[in-house]
Short mmCIF file of C-alpha atoms and ligand atoms in Angstrom, two decimals:
data_model
loop_
_atom_site.label_atom_id
_atom_site.label_comp_id
_atom_site.label_asym_id
_atom_site.label_seq_id
_atom_site.Cartn_x
_atom_site.Cartn_y
_atom_site.Cartn_z
CA MET A 3 130.28 106.67 108.57
CA ALA A 4 130.19 105.96 112.32
CA GLU A 5 126.82 106.56 113.94
CA THR A 6 126.13 109.45 116.37
CA THR A 7 123.43 109.13 119.01
CA HIS A 8 122.24 112.14 120.97
CA THR A 9 120.60 111.67 124.35
CA LYS A 10 119.57 113.93 127.20
CA VAL A 11 121.26 111.61 129.69
CA LEU A 12 124.11 109.25 128.94
CA ILE A 13 124.70 106.67 131.65
CA ILE A 14 128.07 104.95 131.49
CA GLY A 15 128.10 101.63 133.33
CA SER A 16 125.64 98.85 134.07
CA GLY A 17 126.13 97.97 137.73
CA PRO A 18 123.57 98.79 140.44
CA ALA A 19 124.36 102.52 140.05
CA GLY A 20 123.92 102.59 136.28
CA TYR A 21 120.73 100.52 136.11
CA THR A 22 119.13 102.44 138.98
CA ALA A 23 120.02 105.73 137.27
CA GLY A 24 118.36 104.25 134.17
CA VAL A 25 115.16 103.47 136.07
CA TYR A 26 114.90 106.95 137.57
CA ALA A 27 115.94 108.85 134.44
CA SER A 28 113.46 106.85 132.35
CA ARG A 29 110.64 107.58 134.77
CA ALA A 30 111.57 111.26 134.53
CA MET A 31 110.93 110.90 130.76
CA LEU A 32 114.58 111.65 129.94
CA GLU A 33 114.91 108.65 127.58
CA PRO A 34 118.40 107.78 128.82
CA VAL A 35 120.96 105.79 126.88
CA LEU A 36 122.97 103.40 129.04
CA VAL A 37 126.26 102.00 127.76
CA GLU A 38 126.87 98.70 129.52
CA GLY A 39 130.63 98.28 129.15
CA ILE A 40 132.61 95.07 129.09
CA GLN A 41 131.06 93.75 132.30
CA PRO A 42 127.28 93.99 131.82
CA GLY A 43 125.74 93.90 135.30
CA GLY A 44 128.99 94.95 136.98
CA GLN A 45 130.77 93.37 139.92
CA LEU A 46 127.82 91.44 141.31
CA THR A 47 127.90 89.21 138.24
CA ILE A 48 131.12 87.63 139.55
CA THR A 49 129.76 86.66 142.94
CA THR A 50 127.19 84.14 144.14
CA GLU A 51 124.96 84.81 147.17
CA VAL A 52 124.18 88.41 148.03
CA GLU A 53 122.72 88.51 151.52
CA ASN A 54 122.35 92.22 152.15
CA TRP A 55 120.18 93.42 149.30
CA PRO A 56 117.06 94.66 151.11
CA GLY A 57 114.00 92.61 150.29
CA ASP A 58 115.95 89.44 149.48
CA THR A 59 117.32 87.41 152.36
CA GLU A 60 119.50 85.79 149.75
CA VAL A 61 119.76 86.41 146.03
CA GLN A 62 122.33 85.33 143.47
CA GLY A 63 124.33 88.36 142.29
CA PRO A 64 123.94 87.61 138.55
CA ASP A 65 120.16 87.08 138.98
CA LEU A 66 119.80 90.39 140.79
CA MET A 67 121.59 92.18 137.98
CA VAL A 68 119.44 90.50 135.31
CA ARG A 69 116.38 91.81 137.16
CA MET A 70 117.84 95.33 137.46
CA ARG A 71 118.64 95.33 133.75
CA ALA A 72 115.13 94.19 132.84
CA HIS A 73 113.66 96.87 135.10
CA ALA A 74 115.70 99.66 133.51
CA GLU A 75 114.81 98.45 130.01
CA ALA A 76 111.11 98.00 130.82
CA VAL A 77 110.71 101.61 131.90
CA GLY A 78 112.43 102.99 128.82
CA THR A 79 116.23 102.93 129.16
CA THR A 80 118.00 102.23 125.87
CA LEU A 81 120.73 99.70 126.65
CA VAL A 82 123.77 99.66 124.41
CA SER A 83 126.46 96.96 124.26
CA ASP A 84 129.49 99.16 123.92
CA HIS A 85 132.45 100.33 125.98
CA ILE A 86 133.31 104.02 126.19
CA VAL A 87 136.94 104.64 125.27
CA ALA A 88 136.97 108.46 125.36
CA LEU A 89 134.84 111.08 127.05
CA ASP A 90 135.04 114.83 126.39
CA LEU A 91 133.51 116.89 129.17
CA SER A 92 135.07 120.18 128.07
CA LYS A 93 131.94 121.47 126.29
CA ARG A 94 128.25 120.71 126.00
CA PRO A 95 126.88 118.56 124.60
CA PHE A 96 129.36 116.15 126.15
CA THR A 97 130.84 113.61 123.74
CA ALA A 98 131.67 109.98 124.29
CA LYS A 99 133.31 107.60 121.86
CA GLY A 100 132.49 103.92 121.89
CA ASP A 101 134.77 100.99 121.28
CA ILE A 102 132.77 100.01 118.19
CA GLY A 103 133.18 103.43 116.57
CA ALA A 104 129.89 104.99 117.68
CA THR A 105 129.71 108.55 119.05
CA TYR A 106 127.33 109.56 121.83
CA THR A 107 126.48 113.18 122.60
CA ALA A 108 124.63 114.04 125.79
CA ASP A 109 123.27 117.03 127.72
CA ALA A 110 124.12 115.26 130.98
CA VAL A 111 126.41 112.36 131.82
CA ILE A 112 126.15 109.91 134.71
CA LEU A 113 129.42 108.15 135.29
CA ALA A 114 128.71 104.77 136.90
CA THR A 115 131.81 102.87 135.85
CA GLY A 116 132.32 101.20 139.22
CA ALA A 117 135.53 99.53 140.21
CA GLN A 118 137.77 96.68 139.17
CA ALA A 119 139.93 94.14 140.98
CA ARG A 120 143.30 95.36 142.18
CA TRP A 121 146.43 93.30 141.61
CA LEU A 122 149.61 93.13 143.64
CA GLY A 123 151.80 93.99 140.67
CA LEU A 124 154.19 91.06 141.03
CA GLU A 125 155.92 89.76 137.92
CA SER A 126 155.01 86.20 138.86
CA GLU A 127 151.37 87.21 139.40
CA GLU A 128 151.26 88.54 135.84
CA LYS A 129 153.00 85.45 134.46
CA TYR A 130 150.46 83.04 135.96
CA LYS A 131 147.29 85.11 135.48
CA GLY A 132 144.85 82.68 133.90
CA PHE A 133 147.22 79.79 134.68
CA GLY A 134 146.56 79.49 138.41
CA VAL A 135 146.36 83.14 139.45
CA SER A 136 142.87 84.61 139.49
CA ALA A 137 140.84 87.45 141.00
CA CYS A 138 137.51 85.68 140.68
CA ALA A 139 136.69 82.54 142.65
CA THR A 140 133.20 82.40 141.21
CA CYS A 141 134.66 82.28 137.71
CA ASP A 142 137.56 79.91 138.33
CA GLY A 143 136.87 78.00 141.59
CA PHE A 144 135.57 74.98 139.74
CA PHE A 145 139.05 74.26 138.33
CA TYR A 146 140.40 73.60 141.83
CA ARG A 147 138.36 70.58 142.82
CA GLY A 148 140.32 68.57 145.38
CA LYS A 149 143.28 70.97 145.22
CA GLU A 150 144.84 73.41 147.67
CA VAL A 151 144.47 77.13 147.04
CA LEU A 152 145.59 80.41 148.59
CA VAL A 153 143.52 83.56 148.96
CA ILE A 154 145.31 86.85 149.54
CA GLY A 155 143.48 89.62 151.42
CA GLY A 156 141.44 90.29 154.53
CA GLY A 157 138.29 92.13 153.42
CA ASN A 158 134.79 90.93 152.58
CA THR A 159 135.83 89.82 149.12
CA ALA A 160 138.75 87.72 150.37
CA VAL A 161 136.64 85.99 153.01
CA GLU A 162 133.76 85.36 150.60
CA GLU A 163 136.17 84.05 147.97
CA ALA A 164 137.79 81.75 150.56
CA LEU A 165 134.43 80.41 151.72
CA PHE A 166 133.27 79.87 148.16
CA LEU A 167 136.46 78.00 147.33
CA THR A 168 135.91 75.54 150.18
CA LYS A 169 133.15 74.05 148.02
CA PHE A 170 135.78 72.81 145.59
CA ALA A 171 139.24 72.89 147.13
CA SER A 172 140.59 70.37 149.64
CA LYS A 173 142.13 73.22 151.62
CA VAL A 174 141.93 77.01 151.47
CA THR A 175 144.64 79.11 153.06
CA LEU A 176 143.86 82.76 153.60
CA VAL A 177 146.96 84.93 153.76
CA HIS A 178 146.53 88.34 155.34
CA ARG A 179 149.10 91.05 155.91
CA ARG A 180 147.78 91.92 159.39
CA ASP A 181 146.55 89.96 162.42
CA SER A 182 142.88 90.84 162.05
CA LEU A 183 140.41 90.87 159.19
CA ARG A 184 138.39 93.84 158.02
CA ALA A 185 135.59 91.59 156.70
CA GLU A 186 132.22 91.89 158.43
CA ALA A 187 131.75 89.82 161.59
CA ILE A 188 129.30 87.27 160.20
CA LEU A 189 131.69 86.38 157.40
CA GLN A 190 134.64 86.13 159.78
CA LYS A 191 132.71 83.69 161.96
CA ARG A 192 131.89 81.49 158.96
CA LEU A 193 135.53 81.53 157.95
CA PHE A 194 136.88 80.67 161.39
CA ASP A 195 134.30 77.87 161.74
CA ASN A 196 135.17 76.24 158.41
CA PRO A 197 137.46 73.21 158.91
CA LYS A 198 138.91 73.49 155.41
CA VAL A 199 140.30 76.96 156.12
CA GLU A 200 143.71 77.85 157.51
CA ILE A 201 144.73 81.47 158.08
CA ILE A 202 148.28 82.72 157.83
CA TRP A 203 148.45 86.08 159.59
CA ASP A 204 150.99 88.87 159.13
CA HIS A 205 152.29 87.57 155.81
CA VAL A 206 152.44 88.97 152.30
CA LEU A 207 152.74 87.18 148.99
CA GLU A 208 156.25 87.63 147.72
CA GLU A 209 156.20 85.37 144.68
CA VAL A 210 153.91 82.92 142.94
CA LEU A 211 155.86 79.76 142.24
CA GLY A 212 155.19 77.54 139.26
CA GLY A 213 156.35 75.77 136.16
CA ASP A 214 156.41 76.52 132.46
CA ASN A 215 155.61 73.23 130.86
CA PRO A 216 152.68 73.23 131.32
CA ARG A 217 152.43 76.75 132.69
CA GLY A 218 150.86 76.48 136.13
CA VAL A 219 151.11 77.34 139.81
CA THR A 220 152.73 74.96 142.24
CA GLY A 221 153.06 77.17 145.30
CA ALA A 222 153.78 80.56 146.76
CA ARG A 223 156.56 82.21 148.71
CA LEU A 224 155.26 84.26 151.61
CA ALA A 225 157.17 86.76 153.68
CA HIS A 226 156.50 87.75 157.26
CA ARG A 227 155.43 91.37 157.37
CA ASP A 228 157.83 92.36 160.17
CA SER A 229 160.73 89.92 160.16
CA GLY A 230 160.81 89.40 156.38
CA GLU A 231 161.33 85.69 157.03
CA THR A 232 160.03 83.68 154.10
CA ARG A 233 158.21 80.37 153.85
CA GLU A 234 156.93 78.36 150.92
CA VAL A 235 153.41 76.96 150.71
CA GLY A 236 152.31 74.44 148.09
CA CYS A 237 149.10 75.22 146.18
CA ALA A 238 147.56 74.91 142.74
CA GLY A 239 145.90 78.31 142.68
CA VAL A 240 146.32 81.79 144.10
CA PHE A 241 143.30 84.08 144.36
CA ILE A 242 144.11 87.76 144.75
CA ALA A 243 141.38 89.59 146.70
CA ILE A 244 143.02 92.78 147.88
CA GLY A 245 140.30 95.23 146.99
CA HIS A 246 139.15 97.23 144.06
CA SER A 247 140.23 100.42 142.32
CA PRO A 248 137.75 102.91 140.88
CA SER A 249 137.35 102.86 137.10
CA SER A 250 137.88 106.59 136.63
CA GLU A 251 140.37 106.58 133.73
CA LEU A 252 137.85 108.27 131.42
CA VAL A 253 137.75 111.39 133.58
CA LYS A 254 141.04 111.40 135.44
CA ASP A 255 142.31 114.48 133.57
CA GLN A 256 138.94 116.25 133.60
CA LEU A 257 137.59 115.77 137.11
CA GLU A 258 139.23 115.88 140.50
CA THR A 259 139.87 112.49 142.10
CA HIS A 260 140.99 111.53 145.59
CA ASN A 261 141.89 108.53 147.76
CA GLY A 262 143.40 106.63 144.86
CA GLY A 263 141.25 107.70 141.92
CA TYR A 264 137.72 108.09 143.32
CA VAL A 265 135.84 110.90 141.56
CA VAL A 266 135.16 113.86 143.84
CA VAL A 267 131.50 114.88 144.13
CA GLU A 268 129.77 117.57 146.16
CA PRO A 269 129.16 116.40 149.73
CA GLY A 270 125.81 114.59 149.96
CA LYS A 271 125.33 114.74 146.18
CA THR A 272 126.58 113.09 143.02
CA ALA A 273 127.33 116.35 141.19
CA THR A 274 130.92 116.77 140.05
CA ALA A 275 132.62 120.12 139.45
CA ILE A 276 131.33 120.13 135.86
CA PRO A 277 127.64 121.10 135.68
CA GLY A 278 125.66 118.26 134.12
CA VAL A 279 128.19 115.57 135.01
CA TYR A 280 127.43 113.16 137.87
CA ALA A 281 129.31 110.26 139.41
CA ALA A 282 127.52 107.42 141.21
CA GLY A 283 128.48 104.16 142.88
CA ASP A 284 131.92 102.64 143.42
CA VAL A 285 133.63 105.08 141.05
CA THR A 286 133.08 107.85 143.58
CA ASP A 287 132.57 105.96 146.85
CA HIS A 288 135.73 105.05 148.74
CA VAL A 289 133.84 104.36 151.96
CA TYR A 290 130.77 102.11 151.59
CA ARG A 291 131.16 100.39 148.20
CA GLN A 292 127.97 98.34 148.49
CA ALA A 293 125.33 97.41 145.95
CA VAL A 294 122.63 99.24 147.86
CA THR A 295 124.63 102.44 148.27
CA SER A 296 125.59 102.33 144.59
CA ALA A 297 121.94 101.96 143.63
CA GLY A 298 121.10 104.85 145.96
CA MET A 299 123.67 107.05 144.28
CA GLY A 300 122.36 106.05 140.87
CA CYS A 301 118.96 107.32 141.95
CA MET A 302 120.47 110.57 143.24
CA ALA A 303 122.40 111.13 140.02
CA ALA A 304 119.30 110.72 137.85
CA LEU A 305 117.27 113.08 140.04
CA GLU A 306 120.07 115.64 140.04
CA ALA A 307 120.43 115.36 136.25
CA GLU A 308 116.67 115.77 135.83
CA LYS A 309 116.73 118.95 137.94
CA PHE A 310 119.72 120.30 136.00
CA LEU A 311 118.07 119.67 132.64
CA SER A 312 114.68 121.03 133.69
CA GLU A 313 116.27 124.25 134.94
CA GLY A 314 117.35 124.86 131.37
CA ASP A 315 121.07 125.02 132.02
CA ALA A 316 121.85 122.43 129.38
P1 FAD B 12 130.02 98.07 139.17
O1 FAD B 12 129.15 97.00 139.69
O2 FAD B 12 131.48 97.99 139.39
O3 FAD B 12 129.73 98.19 137.61
C1 FAD B 12 130.51 99.04 136.81
C2 FAD B 12 129.95 99.01 135.42
O4 FAD B 12 130.61 99.99 134.63
C3 FAD B 12 130.11 97.69 134.69
O5 FAD B 12 128.89 97.39 134.06
C4 FAD B 12 131.16 97.98 133.61
O6 FAD B 12 130.95 97.23 132.44
C5 FAD B 12 130.89 99.45 133.36
N1 FAD B 12 132.01 100.21 132.81
C6 FAD B 12 133.25 100.41 133.34
N2 FAD B 12 134.01 101.15 132.50
C7 FAD B 12 133.21 101.44 131.43
C8 FAD B 12 133.41 102.15 130.23
N3 FAD B 12 134.59 102.75 129.94
N4 FAD B 12 132.39 102.22 129.34
C9 FAD B 12 131.20 101.64 129.63
N5 FAD B 12 130.94 100.95 130.75
C10 FAD B 12 131.95 100.84 131.63
N6 FAD B 12 128.11 94.53 147.61
C11 FAD B 12 127.05 94.25 148.39
O7 FAD B 12 126.30 95.17 148.75
N7 FAD B 12 126.77 92.97 148.76
C12 FAD B 12 127.52 91.91 148.38
O8 FAD B 12 127.25 90.77 148.76
C13 FAD B 12 128.63 92.17 147.55
N8 FAD B 12 129.41 91.16 147.13
C14 FAD B 12 130.47 91.43 146.32
C15 FAD B 12 131.25 90.34 145.87
C16 FAD B 12 132.33 90.58 145.05
C17 FAD B 12 133.16 89.42 144.59
C18 FAD B 12 132.64 91.90 144.66
C19 FAD B 12 133.79 92.14 143.73
C20 FAD B 12 131.88 92.97 145.10
C21 FAD B 12 130.79 92.74 145.94
N9 FAD B 12 130.00 93.79 146.42
C22 FAD B 12 128.91 93.52 147.20
C23 FAD B 12 130.25 95.18 146.05
C24 FAD B 12 129.30 95.58 144.89
O9 FAD B 12 129.39 94.63 143.86
C25 FAD B 12 129.65 96.97 144.38
O10 FAD B 12 129.58 97.89 145.44
C26 FAD B 12 128.68 97.41 143.28
O11 FAD B 12 128.60 96.45 142.24
C27 FAD B 12 129.11 98.75 142.68
O12 FAD B 12 128.17 99.09 141.73
P2 FAD B 12 128.48 100.14 140.58
O13 FAD B 12 127.21 100.26 139.81
O14 FAD B 12 129.07 101.35 141.16
O15 FAD B 12 129.60 99.51 139.67
P1 NAP B 13 138.70 96.01 150.93
O1 NAP B 13 137.57 96.07 151.89
O2 NAP B 13 139.37 97.27 150.52
O3 NAP B 13 139.78 94.99 151.52
C1 NAP B 13 140.99 94.75 150.85
C2 NAP B 13 141.82 93.79 151.68
O4 NAP B 13 143.02 93.49 150.99
C3 NAP B 13 142.20 94.36 153.04
O5 NAP B 13 142.14 93.37 154.02
C4 NAP B 13 143.63 94.84 152.81
O6 NAP B 13 144.43 94.74 153.95
C5 NAP B 13 144.14 93.85 151.79
N1 NAP B 13 145.16 94.45 150.95
C6 NAP B 13 145.08 95.60 150.24
N2 NAP B 13 146.20 95.82 149.55
C7 NAP B 13 147.02 94.78 149.84
C8 NAP B 13 148.33 94.45 149.44
N3 NAP B 13 149.03 95.21 148.59
N4 NAP B 13 148.88 93.32 149.92
C9 NAP B 13 148.19 92.53 150.77
N5 NAP B 13 146.92 92.79 151.19
C10 NAP B 13 146.35 93.91 150.72
O7 NAP B 13 138.23 95.34 149.53
P2 NAP B 13 137.16 94.19 149.23
O8 NAP B 13 137.22 93.11 150.21
O9 NAP B 13 137.35 93.86 147.78
O10 NAP B 13 135.78 94.95 149.37
C11 NAP B 13 135.52 96.11 148.54
C12 NAP B 13 134.16 96.67 148.89
O11 NAP B 13 133.14 95.78 148.43
C13 NAP B 13 134.00 96.84 150.40
O12 NAP B 13 133.29 98.01 150.67
C14 NAP B 13 133.19 95.64 150.78
O13 NAP B 13 132.37 95.84 151.93
C15 NAP B 13 132.32 95.41 149.53
N6 NAP B 13 131.94 94.01 149.49
C16 NAP B 13 130.87 93.65 150.24
C17 NAP B 13 130.53 92.33 150.35
C18 NAP B 13 129.38 91.97 151.21
O14 NAP B 13 128.66 92.85 151.63
N7 NAP B 13 129.17 90.72 151.51
C19 NAP B 13 131.30 91.36 149.69
C20 NAP B 13 132.41 91.76 148.95
C21 NAP B 13 132.73 93.09 148.88
P3 NAP B 13 144.20 95.69 155.24
O15 NAP B 13 143.01 95.11 155.93
O16 NAP B 13 145.47 95.53 155.99
O17 NAP B 13 143.98 97.06 154.68
#
């Protein structure tokens, strides 16, 4: 028979929000159980240098997450390698079902499921995913040594991906749908200063071009945002970096969401409309979406859960 684990606090997600919630909930003697999901460590595990984590001028994203994990575990968080596939918030204790058949019941739940890469939704993008189309330069950049690649997007991720790819590619072309980037100024300067980078402004990706035998990318057709005029650019890889969507599928029918799926919480808190249920990090934050703000919200969620449980409402 499948195993059932009861915990006072169930934390779903192992990014900065989840691990920080684990640290605080453990130190409040709540013996939390943290389910790590299919991306242990979260989004920072697919990047390289993190330069805005206070206390570290520069730290590798995966290293930072290994340290956060160790910290949460050392103070008493039980870490579970599982992925939650269903969550019932209709009655207490709340119930979660894991991918491996386990059941978790909890007096309080901290949802820290973060966000995942957004795709354009093109047929050709789907066709060449894993065959020249990627959303992770850190994972796949190495395959493009000496080749030309395209990066689509104009935010921090796109600029960081483009800069990272210059280490391998002979040329990196950033394609952005407007005539200015939203990435932070220091990153923009690095991009503009890099001789391997070309920027194509005011264009969108219309189609990824490629062959079938072997399946692979040979170029892209771009369209001008206003005139619709198209042009073809040769490249071996296309990196999509157009932002992230909140991973709120587990609660989309149970909690209010806004701005494209972000879980609504009380202003200045992490409490959702269901007492005992909290949302922290990128799953609720459509504004800042930073490691440090996610960690901060993880702390808030654990402290709010502790108060809720100690007031005897559970
Ligand atoms: P995430 O890090 O997204 O983690 C979500 C977690 O939830 C994962 O562990 C996943 O496995 C788990 N999960 C999801 N669904 C389930 C489920 N159903 N069951 C169980 N677990 C689940 N921010 C910065 O401050 N500085 C940077 O330099 C920086 N660089 C970045 C570079 C890249 C390429 C990207 C993509 C983001 C970067 N960010 C950076 C943003 C930062 O990574 C995020 O703001 C932060 O990771 C969000 O933390 P989180 O804990 O909310 O969620
Ligand atoms: P983002 O800031 O939302 O930027 C997404 C970019 O993609 C925007 O430039 C947007 O264009 C473009 N875009 C969106 N949809 C598009 C479409 N359909 N077609 C073409 N272009 C499209 O996302 P992000 O860069 O992934 O960053 C997410 C969060 O993580 C941000 O809060 C960011 O600060 C954080 N982050 C931080 C760092 C860091 O601190 N170094 C690094 C990476 C990420 P418009 O500009 O026209 O809207």
